[in-house]
PDB file of C-alpha atoms in Angstrom:
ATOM      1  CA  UNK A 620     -36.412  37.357   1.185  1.00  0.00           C
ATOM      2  CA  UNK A 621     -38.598  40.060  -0.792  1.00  0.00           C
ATOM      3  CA  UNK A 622     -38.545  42.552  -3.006  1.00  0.00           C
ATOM      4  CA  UNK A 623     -37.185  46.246  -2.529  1.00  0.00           C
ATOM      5  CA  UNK A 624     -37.969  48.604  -5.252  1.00  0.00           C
ATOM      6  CA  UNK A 625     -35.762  51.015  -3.789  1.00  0.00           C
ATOM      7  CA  UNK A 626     -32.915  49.262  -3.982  1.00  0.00           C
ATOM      8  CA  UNK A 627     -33.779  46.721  -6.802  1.00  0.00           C
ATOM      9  CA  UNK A 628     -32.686  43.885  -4.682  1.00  0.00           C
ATOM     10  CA  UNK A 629     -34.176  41.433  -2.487  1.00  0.00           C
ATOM     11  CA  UNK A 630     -33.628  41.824   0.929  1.00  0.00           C
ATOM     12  CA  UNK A 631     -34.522  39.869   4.445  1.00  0.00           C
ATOM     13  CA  UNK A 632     -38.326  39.178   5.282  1.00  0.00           C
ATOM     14  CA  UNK A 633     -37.954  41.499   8.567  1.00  0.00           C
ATOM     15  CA  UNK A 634     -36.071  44.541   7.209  1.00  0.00           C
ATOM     16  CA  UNK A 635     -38.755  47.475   7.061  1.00  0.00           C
ATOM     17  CA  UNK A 636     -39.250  48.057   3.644  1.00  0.00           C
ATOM     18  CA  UNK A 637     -42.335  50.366   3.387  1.00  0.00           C
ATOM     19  CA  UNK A 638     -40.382  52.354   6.325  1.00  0.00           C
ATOM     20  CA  UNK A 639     -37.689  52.980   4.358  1.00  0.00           C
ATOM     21  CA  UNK A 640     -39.701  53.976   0.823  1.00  0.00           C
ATOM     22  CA  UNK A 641     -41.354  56.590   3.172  1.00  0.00           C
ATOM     23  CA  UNK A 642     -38.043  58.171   4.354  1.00  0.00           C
ATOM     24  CA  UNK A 643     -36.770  57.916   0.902  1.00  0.00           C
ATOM     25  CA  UNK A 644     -39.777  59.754  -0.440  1.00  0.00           C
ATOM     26  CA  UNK A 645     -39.976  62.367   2.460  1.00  0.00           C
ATOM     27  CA  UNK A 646     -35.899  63.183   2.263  1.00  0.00           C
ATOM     28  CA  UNK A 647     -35.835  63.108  -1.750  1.00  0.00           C
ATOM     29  CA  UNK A 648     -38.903  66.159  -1.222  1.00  0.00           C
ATOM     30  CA  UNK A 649     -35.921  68.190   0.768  1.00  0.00           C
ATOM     31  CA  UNK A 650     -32.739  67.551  -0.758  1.00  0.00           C
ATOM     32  CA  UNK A 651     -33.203  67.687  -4.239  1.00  0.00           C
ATOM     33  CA  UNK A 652     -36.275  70.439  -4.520  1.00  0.00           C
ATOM     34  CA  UNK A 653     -35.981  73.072  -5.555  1.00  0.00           C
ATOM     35  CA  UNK A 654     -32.643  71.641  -6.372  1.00  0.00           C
ATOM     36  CA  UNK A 655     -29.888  68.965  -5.402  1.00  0.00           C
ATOM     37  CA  UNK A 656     -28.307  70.305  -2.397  1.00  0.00           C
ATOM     38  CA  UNK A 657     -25.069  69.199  -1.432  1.00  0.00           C
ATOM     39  CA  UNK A 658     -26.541  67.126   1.591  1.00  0.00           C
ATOM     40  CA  UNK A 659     -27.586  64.331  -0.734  1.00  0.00           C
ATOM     41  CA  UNK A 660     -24.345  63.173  -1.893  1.00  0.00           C
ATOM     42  CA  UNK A 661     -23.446  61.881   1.497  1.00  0.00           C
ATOM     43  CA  UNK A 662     -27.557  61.183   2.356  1.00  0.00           C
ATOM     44  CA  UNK A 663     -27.576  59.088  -1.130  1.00  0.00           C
ATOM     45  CA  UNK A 664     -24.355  56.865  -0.167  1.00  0.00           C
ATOM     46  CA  UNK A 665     -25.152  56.391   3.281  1.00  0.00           C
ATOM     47  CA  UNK A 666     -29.012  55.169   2.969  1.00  0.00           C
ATOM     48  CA  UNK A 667     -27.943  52.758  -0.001  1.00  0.00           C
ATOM     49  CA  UNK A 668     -26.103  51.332   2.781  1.00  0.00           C
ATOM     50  CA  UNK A 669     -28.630  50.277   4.993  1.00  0.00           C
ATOM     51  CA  UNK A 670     -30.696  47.703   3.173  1.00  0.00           C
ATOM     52  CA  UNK A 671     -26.759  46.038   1.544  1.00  0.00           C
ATOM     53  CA  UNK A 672     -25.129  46.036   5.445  1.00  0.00           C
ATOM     54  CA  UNK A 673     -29.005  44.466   7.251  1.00  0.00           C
ATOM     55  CA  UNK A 674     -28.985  41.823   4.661  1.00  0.00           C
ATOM     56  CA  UNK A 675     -25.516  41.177   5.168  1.00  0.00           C
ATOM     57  CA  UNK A 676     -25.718  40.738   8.323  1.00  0.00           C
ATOM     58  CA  UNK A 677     -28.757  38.467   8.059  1.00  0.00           C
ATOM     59  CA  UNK A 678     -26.849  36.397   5.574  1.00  0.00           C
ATOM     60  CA  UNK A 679     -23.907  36.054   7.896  1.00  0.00           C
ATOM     61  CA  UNK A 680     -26.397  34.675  10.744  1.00  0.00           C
ATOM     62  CA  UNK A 681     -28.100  32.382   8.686  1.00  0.00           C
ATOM     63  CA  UNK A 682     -24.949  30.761   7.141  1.00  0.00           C
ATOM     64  CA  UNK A 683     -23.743  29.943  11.139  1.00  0.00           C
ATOM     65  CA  UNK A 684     -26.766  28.536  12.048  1.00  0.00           C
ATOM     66  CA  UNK A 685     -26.514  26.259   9.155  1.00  0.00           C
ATOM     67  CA  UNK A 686     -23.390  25.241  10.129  1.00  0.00           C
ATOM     68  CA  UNK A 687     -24.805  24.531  13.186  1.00  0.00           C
ATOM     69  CA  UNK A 688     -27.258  22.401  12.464  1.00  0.00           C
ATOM     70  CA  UNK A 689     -25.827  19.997   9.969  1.00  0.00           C
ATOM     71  CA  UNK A 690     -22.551  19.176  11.730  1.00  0.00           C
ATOM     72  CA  UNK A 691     -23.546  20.513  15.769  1.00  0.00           C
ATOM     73  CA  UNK A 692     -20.508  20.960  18.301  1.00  0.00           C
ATOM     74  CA  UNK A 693     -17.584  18.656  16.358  1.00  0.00           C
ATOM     75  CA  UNK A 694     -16.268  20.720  13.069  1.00  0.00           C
ATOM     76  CA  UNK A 695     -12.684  20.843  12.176  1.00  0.00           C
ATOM     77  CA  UNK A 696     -10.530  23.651  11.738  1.00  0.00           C
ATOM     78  CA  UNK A 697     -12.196  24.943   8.464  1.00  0.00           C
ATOM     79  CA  UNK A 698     -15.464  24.896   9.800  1.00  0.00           C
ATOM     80  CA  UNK A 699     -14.357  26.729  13.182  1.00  0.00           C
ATOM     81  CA  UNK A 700     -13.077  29.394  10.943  1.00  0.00           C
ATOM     82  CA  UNK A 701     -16.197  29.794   8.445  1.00  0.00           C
ATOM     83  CA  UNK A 702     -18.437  30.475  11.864  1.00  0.00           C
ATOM     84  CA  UNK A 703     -16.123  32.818  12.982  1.00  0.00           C
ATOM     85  CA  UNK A 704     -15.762  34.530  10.172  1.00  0.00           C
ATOM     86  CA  UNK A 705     -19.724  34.542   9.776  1.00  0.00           C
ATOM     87  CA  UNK A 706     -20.583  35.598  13.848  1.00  0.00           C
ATOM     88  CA  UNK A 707     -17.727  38.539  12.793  1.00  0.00           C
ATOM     89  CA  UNK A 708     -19.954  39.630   9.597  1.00  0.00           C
ATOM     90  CA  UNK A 709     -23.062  39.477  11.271  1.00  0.00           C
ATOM     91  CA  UNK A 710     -22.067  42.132  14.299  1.00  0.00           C
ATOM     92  CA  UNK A 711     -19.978  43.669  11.583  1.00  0.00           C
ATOM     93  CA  UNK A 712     -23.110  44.292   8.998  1.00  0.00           C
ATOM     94  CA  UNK A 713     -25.334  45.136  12.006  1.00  0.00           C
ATOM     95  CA  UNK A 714     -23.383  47.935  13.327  1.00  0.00           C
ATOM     96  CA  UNK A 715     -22.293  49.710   9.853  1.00  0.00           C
ATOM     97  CA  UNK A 716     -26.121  49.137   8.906  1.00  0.00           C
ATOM     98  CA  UNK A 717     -27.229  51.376  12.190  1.00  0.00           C
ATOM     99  CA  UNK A 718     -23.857  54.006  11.877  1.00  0.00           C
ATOM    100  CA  UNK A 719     -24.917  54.238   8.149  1.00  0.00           C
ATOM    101  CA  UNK A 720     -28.352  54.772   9.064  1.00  0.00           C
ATOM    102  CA  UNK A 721     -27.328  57.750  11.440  1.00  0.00           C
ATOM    103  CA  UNK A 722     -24.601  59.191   8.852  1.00  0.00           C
ATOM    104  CA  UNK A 723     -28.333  59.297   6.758  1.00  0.00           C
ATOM    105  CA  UNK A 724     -30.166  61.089   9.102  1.00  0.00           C
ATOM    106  CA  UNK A 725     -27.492  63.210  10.177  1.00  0.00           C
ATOM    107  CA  UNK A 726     -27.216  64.617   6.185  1.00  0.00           C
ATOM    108  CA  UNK A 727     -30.567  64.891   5.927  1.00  0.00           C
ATOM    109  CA  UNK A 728     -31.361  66.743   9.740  1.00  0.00           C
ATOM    110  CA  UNK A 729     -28.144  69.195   8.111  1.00  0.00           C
ATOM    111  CA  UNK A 730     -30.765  70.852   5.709  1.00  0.00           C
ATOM    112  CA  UNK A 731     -31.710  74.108   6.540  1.00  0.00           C
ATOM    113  CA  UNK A 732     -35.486  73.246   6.025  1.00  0.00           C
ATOM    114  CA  UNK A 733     -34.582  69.971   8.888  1.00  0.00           C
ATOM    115  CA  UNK A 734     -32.550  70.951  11.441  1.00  0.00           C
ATOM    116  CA  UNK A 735     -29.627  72.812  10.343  1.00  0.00           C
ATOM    117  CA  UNK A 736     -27.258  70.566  12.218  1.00  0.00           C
ATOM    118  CA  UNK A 737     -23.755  70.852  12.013  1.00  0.00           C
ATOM    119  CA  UNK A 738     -22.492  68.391   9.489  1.00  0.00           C
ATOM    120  CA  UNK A 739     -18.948  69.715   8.061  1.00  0.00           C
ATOM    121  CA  UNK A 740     -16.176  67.438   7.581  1.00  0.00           C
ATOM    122  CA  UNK A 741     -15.055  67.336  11.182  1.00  0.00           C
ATOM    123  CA  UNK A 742     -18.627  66.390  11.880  1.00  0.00           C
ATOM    124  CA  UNK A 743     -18.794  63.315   8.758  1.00  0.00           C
ATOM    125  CA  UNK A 744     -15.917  62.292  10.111  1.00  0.00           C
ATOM    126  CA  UNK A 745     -16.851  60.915  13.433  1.00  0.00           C
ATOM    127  CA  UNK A 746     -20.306  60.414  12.592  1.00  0.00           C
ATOM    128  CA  UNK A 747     -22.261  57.331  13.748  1.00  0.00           C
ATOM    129  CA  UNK A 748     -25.435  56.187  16.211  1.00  0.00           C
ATOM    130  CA  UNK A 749     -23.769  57.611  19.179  1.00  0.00           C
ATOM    131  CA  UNK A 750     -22.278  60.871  17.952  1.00  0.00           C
ATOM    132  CA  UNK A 751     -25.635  61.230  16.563  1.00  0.00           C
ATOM    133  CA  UNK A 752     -27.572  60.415  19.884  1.00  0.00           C
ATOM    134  CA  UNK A 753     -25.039  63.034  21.297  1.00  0.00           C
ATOM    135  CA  UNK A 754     -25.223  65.995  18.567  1.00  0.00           C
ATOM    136  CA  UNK A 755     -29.601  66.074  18.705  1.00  0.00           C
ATOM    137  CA  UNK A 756     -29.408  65.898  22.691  1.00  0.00           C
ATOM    138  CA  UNK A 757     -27.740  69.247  22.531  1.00  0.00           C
ATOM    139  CA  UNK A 758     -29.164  70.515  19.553  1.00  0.00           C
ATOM    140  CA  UNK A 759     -33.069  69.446  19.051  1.00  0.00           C
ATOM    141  CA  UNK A 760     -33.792  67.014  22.547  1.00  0.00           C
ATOM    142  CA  UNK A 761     -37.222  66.811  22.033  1.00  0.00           C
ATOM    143  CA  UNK A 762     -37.516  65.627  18.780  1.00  0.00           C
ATOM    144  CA  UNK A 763     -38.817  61.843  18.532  1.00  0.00           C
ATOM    145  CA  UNK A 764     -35.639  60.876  16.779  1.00  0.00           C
ATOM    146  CA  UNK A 765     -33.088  62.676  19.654  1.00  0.00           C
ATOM    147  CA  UNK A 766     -35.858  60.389  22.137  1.00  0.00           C
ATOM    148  CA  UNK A 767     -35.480  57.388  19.891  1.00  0.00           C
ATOM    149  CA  UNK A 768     -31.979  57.461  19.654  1.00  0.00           C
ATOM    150  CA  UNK A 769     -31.569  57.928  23.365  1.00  0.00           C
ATOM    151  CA  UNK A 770     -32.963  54.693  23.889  1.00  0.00           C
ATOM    152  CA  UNK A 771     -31.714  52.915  21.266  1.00  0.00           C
ATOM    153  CA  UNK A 772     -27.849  53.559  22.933  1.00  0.00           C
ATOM    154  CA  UNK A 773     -28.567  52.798  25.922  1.00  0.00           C
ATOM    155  CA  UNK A 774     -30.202  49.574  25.059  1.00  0.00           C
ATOM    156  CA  UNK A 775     -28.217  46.708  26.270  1.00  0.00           C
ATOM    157  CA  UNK A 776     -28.748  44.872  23.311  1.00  0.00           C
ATOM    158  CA  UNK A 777     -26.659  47.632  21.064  1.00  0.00           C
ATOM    159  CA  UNK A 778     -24.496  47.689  23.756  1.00  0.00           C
ATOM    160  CA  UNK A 779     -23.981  43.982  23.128  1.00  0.00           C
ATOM    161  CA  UNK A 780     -24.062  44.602  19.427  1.00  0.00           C
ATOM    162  CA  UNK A 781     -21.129  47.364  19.486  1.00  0.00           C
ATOM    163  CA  UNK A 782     -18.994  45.669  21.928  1.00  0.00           C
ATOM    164  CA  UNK A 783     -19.046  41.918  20.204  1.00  0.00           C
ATOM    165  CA  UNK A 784     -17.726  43.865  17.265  1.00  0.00           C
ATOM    166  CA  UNK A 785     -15.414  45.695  18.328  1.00  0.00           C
ATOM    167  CA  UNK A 786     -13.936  42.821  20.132  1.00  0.00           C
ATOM    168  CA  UNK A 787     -14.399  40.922  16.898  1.00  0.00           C
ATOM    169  CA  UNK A 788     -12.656  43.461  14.319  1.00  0.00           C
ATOM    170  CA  UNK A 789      -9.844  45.008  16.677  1.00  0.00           C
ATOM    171  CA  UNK A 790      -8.551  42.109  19.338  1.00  0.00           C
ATOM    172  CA  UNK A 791      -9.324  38.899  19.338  1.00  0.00           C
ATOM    173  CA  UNK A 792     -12.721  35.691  18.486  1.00  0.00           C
ATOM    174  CA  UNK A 793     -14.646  35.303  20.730  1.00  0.00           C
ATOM    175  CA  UNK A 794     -12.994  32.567  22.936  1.00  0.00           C
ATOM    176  CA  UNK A 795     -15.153  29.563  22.625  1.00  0.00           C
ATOM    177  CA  UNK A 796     -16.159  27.487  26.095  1.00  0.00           C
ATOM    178  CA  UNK A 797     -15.010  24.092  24.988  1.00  0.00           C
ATOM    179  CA  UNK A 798     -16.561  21.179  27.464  1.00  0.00           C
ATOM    180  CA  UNK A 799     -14.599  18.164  28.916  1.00  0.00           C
ATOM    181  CA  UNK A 800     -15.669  15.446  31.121  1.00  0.00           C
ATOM    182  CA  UNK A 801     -14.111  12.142  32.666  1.00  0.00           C
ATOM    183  CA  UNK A 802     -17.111   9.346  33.176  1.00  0.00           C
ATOM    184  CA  UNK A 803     -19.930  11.837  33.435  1.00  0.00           C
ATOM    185  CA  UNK A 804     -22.013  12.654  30.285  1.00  0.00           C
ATOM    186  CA  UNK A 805     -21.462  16.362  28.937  1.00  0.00           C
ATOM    187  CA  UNK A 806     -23.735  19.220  29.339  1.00  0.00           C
ATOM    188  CA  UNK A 807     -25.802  19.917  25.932  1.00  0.00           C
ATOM    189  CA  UNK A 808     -23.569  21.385  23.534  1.00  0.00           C
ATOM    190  CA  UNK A 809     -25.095  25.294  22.553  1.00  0.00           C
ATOM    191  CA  UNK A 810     -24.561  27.056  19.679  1.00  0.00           C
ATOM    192  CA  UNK A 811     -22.768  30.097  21.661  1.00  0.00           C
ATOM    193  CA  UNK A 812     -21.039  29.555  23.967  1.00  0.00           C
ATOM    194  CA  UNK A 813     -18.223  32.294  24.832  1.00  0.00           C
ATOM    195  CA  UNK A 814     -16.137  33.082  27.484  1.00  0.00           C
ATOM    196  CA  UNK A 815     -15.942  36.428  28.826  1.00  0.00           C
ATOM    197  CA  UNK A 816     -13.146  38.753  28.036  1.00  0.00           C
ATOM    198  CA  UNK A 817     -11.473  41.952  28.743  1.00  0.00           C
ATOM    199  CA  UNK A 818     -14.142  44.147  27.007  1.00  0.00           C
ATOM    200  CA  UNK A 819     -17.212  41.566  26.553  1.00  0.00           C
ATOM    201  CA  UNK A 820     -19.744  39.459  29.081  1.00  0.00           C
ATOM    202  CA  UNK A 821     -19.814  35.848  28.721  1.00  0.00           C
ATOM    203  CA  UNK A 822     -22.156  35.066  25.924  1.00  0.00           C
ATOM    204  CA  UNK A 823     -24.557  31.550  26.264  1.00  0.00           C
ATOM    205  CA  UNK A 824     -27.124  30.594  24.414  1.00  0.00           C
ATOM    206  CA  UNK A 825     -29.008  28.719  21.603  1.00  0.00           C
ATOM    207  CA  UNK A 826     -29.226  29.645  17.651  1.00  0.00           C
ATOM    208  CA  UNK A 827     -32.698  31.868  19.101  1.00  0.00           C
ATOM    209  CA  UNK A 828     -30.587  34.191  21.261  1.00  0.00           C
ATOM    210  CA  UNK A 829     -29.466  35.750  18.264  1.00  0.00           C
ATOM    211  CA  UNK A 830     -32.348  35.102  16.380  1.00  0.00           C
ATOM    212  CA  UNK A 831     -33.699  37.545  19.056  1.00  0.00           C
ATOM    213  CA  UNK A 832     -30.947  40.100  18.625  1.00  0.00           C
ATOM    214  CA  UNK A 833     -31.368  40.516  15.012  1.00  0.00           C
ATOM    215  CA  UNK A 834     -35.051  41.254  15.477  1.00  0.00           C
ATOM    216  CA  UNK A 835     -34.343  43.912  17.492  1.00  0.00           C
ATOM    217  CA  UNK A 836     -31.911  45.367  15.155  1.00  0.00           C
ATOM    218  CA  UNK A 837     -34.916  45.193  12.434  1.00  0.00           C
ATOM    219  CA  UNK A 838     -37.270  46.464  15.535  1.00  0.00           C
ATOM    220  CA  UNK A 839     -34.334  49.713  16.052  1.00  0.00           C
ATOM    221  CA  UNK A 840     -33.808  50.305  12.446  1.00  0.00           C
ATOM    222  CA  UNK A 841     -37.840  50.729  11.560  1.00  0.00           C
ATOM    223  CA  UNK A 842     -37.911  53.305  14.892  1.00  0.00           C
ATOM    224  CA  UNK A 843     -34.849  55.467  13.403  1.00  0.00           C
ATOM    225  CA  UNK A 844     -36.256  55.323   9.622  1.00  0.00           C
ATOM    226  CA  UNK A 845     -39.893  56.393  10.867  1.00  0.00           C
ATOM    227  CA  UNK A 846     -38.547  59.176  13.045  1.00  0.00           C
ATOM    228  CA  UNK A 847     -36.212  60.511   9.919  1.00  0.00           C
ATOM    229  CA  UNK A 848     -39.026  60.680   8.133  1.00  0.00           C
ATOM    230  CA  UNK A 849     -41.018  62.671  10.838  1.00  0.00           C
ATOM    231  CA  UNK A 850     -38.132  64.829  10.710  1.00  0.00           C
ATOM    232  CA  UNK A 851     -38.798  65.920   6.975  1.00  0.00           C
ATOM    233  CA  UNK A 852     -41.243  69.139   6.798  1.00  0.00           C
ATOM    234  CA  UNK A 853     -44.754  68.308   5.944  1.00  0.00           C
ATOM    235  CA  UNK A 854     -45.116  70.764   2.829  1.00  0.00           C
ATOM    236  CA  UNK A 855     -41.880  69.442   1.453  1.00  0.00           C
TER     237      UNK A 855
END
């Protein structure tokens, strides 16, 4: 963990910390000078966000691959429960941090000196990283954030983050591959191991599989945060 001024809390080693001091700077130079515009009130709740939902969702990780590694394959019950619970806040975290990073941009790319893009209640209400992928493909294609974001949603591994939430929050755990044998020796036990269901791919692998997917959600949030603040006006 280190130090974030910004948000006078630690947060994990990976998040982008000097990315995010620059966007703060560079939006702060828009929406409150001359004055306080009324973009910042929903800028200023959304980017607190960010840093609270990335370390949550590293915190969640790292508490399942403890439990991992001091009791392996054989927990009871409770301890079935306390990694589902933490796999569920890690996908959880990961996805408000990106949809809170997009409600961000998309306050600040509503200034008139930004983008002017539509960002009325209608608009706030359906906001996250896909409506905002959509809304800058129509409206300002060739910026590096609308070619950012375009990548970013069709990555598989947001794909994989969005969908193991969303089977997570709204149907069911992920059902968990449980291996028998008669005389033969079992396979290696991994740390995930999931069957496939009726909206998510099987999922198989050890603790660095997801190891790998968080750095890319540290990777994708340091892309969006440099390209909001390339958004901001130079002689802001």
């Amino acid at each position: 963990m280190r130090y974030c001024e910004e948000y006078c809390t630690d947060v994990p080693d990976d998040f982008p910390v000097e990315e995010l001091e620059h966007f703060m700077a560079a939006a702060r130079k828009v929406l409150l000078q001359p004055q306080k515009g009324p973009e910042w009130q929903e800028f200023a709740g959304a980017s607190n966000l960010i840093g609270w939902r990335f370390r949550a969702a590293g915190e969640d990780w790292e508490a399942y691959k403890r439990s991992w590694n001091e009791l392996g394959e054989s927990v009871p019950h409770e301890g079935i429960y306390v990694r589902e619970k933490t796999l569920f806040g890690m996908f959880s975290a990961g996805v408000s941090c990106m949809d809170s990073t997009a409600y961000a941009l998309a306050a600040l790319a509503s200034h008139p000196r930004v983008l002017a893009l539509p960002f009325g209640v209608k608009q706030q209400r359906v906001c996250n990283l896909s409506r905002l992928n959509d809304w800058l493909t129509t409206n300002a294609p060739t910026t590096g954030l609308s070619v950012a974001l375009q990548v970013i949603c069709a990555s598989n591994e947001w794909k994989l983050w969005t969908d193991l939430r969303n089977r997570m929050a709204h149907r069911s755990n992920l059902p968990r591959i449980i291996n028998a044998s008669v005389g033969a020796p079992l396979p290696p036990a991994k740390a995930l191991q999931f069957a496939a269901t009726s909206s998510t791919p099987p999922v198989e692998g050890d603790l660095p599989h997801f190891d790998t997917l968080h750095s890319w959600l540290a990777n994708a949030l340091q892309t969006l945060l440099v390209q909001g603040t390339a958004l901001c006006p130079a002689d802001a």
